[in-house]
mmCIF file of C-alpha atoms in Angstrom:
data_model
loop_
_atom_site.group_PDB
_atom_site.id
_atom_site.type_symbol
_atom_site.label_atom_id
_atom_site.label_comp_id
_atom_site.label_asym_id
_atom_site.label_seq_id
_atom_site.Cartn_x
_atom_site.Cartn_y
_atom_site.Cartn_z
ATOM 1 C CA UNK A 59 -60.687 -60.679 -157.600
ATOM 2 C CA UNK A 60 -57.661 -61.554 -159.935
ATOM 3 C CA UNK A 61 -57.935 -63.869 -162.785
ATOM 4 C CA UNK A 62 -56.262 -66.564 -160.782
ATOM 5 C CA UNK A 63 -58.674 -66.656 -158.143
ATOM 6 C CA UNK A 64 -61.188 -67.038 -161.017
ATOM 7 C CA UNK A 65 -58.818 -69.865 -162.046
ATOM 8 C CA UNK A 66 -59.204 -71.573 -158.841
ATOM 9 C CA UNK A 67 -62.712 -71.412 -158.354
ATOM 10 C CA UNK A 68 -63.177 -73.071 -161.970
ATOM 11 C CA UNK A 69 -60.592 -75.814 -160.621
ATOM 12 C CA UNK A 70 -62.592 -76.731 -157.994
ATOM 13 C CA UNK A 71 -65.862 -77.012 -159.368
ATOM 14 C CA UNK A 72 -63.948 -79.139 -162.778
ATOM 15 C CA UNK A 73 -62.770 -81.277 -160.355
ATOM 16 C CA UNK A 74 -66.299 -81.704 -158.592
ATOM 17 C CA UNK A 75 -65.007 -80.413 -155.252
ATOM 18 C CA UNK A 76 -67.316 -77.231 -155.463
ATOM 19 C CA UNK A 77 -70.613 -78.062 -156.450
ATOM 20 C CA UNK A 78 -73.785 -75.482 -156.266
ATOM 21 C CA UNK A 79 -77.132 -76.125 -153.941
ATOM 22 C CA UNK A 80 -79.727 -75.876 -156.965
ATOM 23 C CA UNK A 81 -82.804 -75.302 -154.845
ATOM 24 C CA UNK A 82 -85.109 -76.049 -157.926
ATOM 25 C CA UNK A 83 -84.873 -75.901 -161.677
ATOM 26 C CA UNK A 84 -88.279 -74.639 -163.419
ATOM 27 C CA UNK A 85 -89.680 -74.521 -167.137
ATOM 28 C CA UNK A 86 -89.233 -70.904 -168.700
ATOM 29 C CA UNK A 87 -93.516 -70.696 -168.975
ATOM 30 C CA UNK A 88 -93.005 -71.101 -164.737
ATOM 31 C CA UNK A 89 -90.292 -68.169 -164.841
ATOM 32 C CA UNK A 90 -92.725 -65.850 -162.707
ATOM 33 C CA UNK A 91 -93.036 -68.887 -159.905
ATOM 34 C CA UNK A 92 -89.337 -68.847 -159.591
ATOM 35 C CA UNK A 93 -89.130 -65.279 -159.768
ATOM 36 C CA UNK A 94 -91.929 -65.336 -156.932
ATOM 37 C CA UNK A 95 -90.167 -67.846 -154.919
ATOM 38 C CA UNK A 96 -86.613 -65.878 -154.960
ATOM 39 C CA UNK A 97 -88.767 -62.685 -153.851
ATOM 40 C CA UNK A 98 -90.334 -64.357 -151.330
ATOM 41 C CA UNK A 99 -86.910 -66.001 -149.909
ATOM 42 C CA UNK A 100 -88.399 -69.421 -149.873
ATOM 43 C CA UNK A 101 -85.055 -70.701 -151.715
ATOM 44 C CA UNK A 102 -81.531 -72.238 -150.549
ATOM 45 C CA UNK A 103 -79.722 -72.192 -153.246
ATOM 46 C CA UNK A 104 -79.676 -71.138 -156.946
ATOM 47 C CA UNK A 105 -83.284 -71.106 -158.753
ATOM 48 C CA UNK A 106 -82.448 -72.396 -162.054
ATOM 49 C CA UNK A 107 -84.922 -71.606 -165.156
ATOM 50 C CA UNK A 108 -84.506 -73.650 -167.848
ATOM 51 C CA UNK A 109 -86.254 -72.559 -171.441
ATOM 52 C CA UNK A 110 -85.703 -76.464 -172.920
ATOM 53 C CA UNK A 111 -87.177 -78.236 -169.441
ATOM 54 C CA UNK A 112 -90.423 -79.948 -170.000
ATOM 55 C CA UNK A 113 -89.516 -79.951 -173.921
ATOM 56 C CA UNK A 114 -87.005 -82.979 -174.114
ATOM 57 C CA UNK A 115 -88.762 -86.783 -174.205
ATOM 58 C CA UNK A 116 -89.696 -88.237 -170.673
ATOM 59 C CA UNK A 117 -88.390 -84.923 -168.417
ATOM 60 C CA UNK A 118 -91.205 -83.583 -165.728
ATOM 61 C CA UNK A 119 -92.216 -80.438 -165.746
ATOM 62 C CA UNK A 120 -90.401 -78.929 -162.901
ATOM 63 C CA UNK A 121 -87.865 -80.540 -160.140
ATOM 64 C CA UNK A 122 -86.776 -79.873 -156.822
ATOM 65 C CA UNK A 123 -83.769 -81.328 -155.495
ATOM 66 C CA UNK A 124 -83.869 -83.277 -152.620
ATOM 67 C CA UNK A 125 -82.434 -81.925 -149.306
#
């Protein structure tokens, strides 16, 4: 890689042309689910662990995109 391929990538995803599959984002106290789900290989995607989910007014507990 050279920095302007770096460059590039950061371009496209700023400009919302390159987006990443998030296959679920989970609480930090549900770390060892995701963990379990990524050895498992029952993801597409990026598992995303979040320590502030569940802790901010009115969010759920865990969410799964929608394919």
């Amino acid at each position: 890689w050279q920095r302007q391929d770096l460059l590039d990538v950061l371009e496209l995803v700023r400009s919302q042309r390159l987006k990443p599959i998030i296959d679920g984002i989970h609480p930090l106290d549900r770390a060892n689910e995701a963990f379990r789900t990524l050895e498992q290989r029952k993801v597409f995607g990026k598992v995303v662990v979040d320590p502030w989910l569940g802790k901010r007014a009115g969010e759920p507990d865990s969410r799964r995109d929608q394919r």
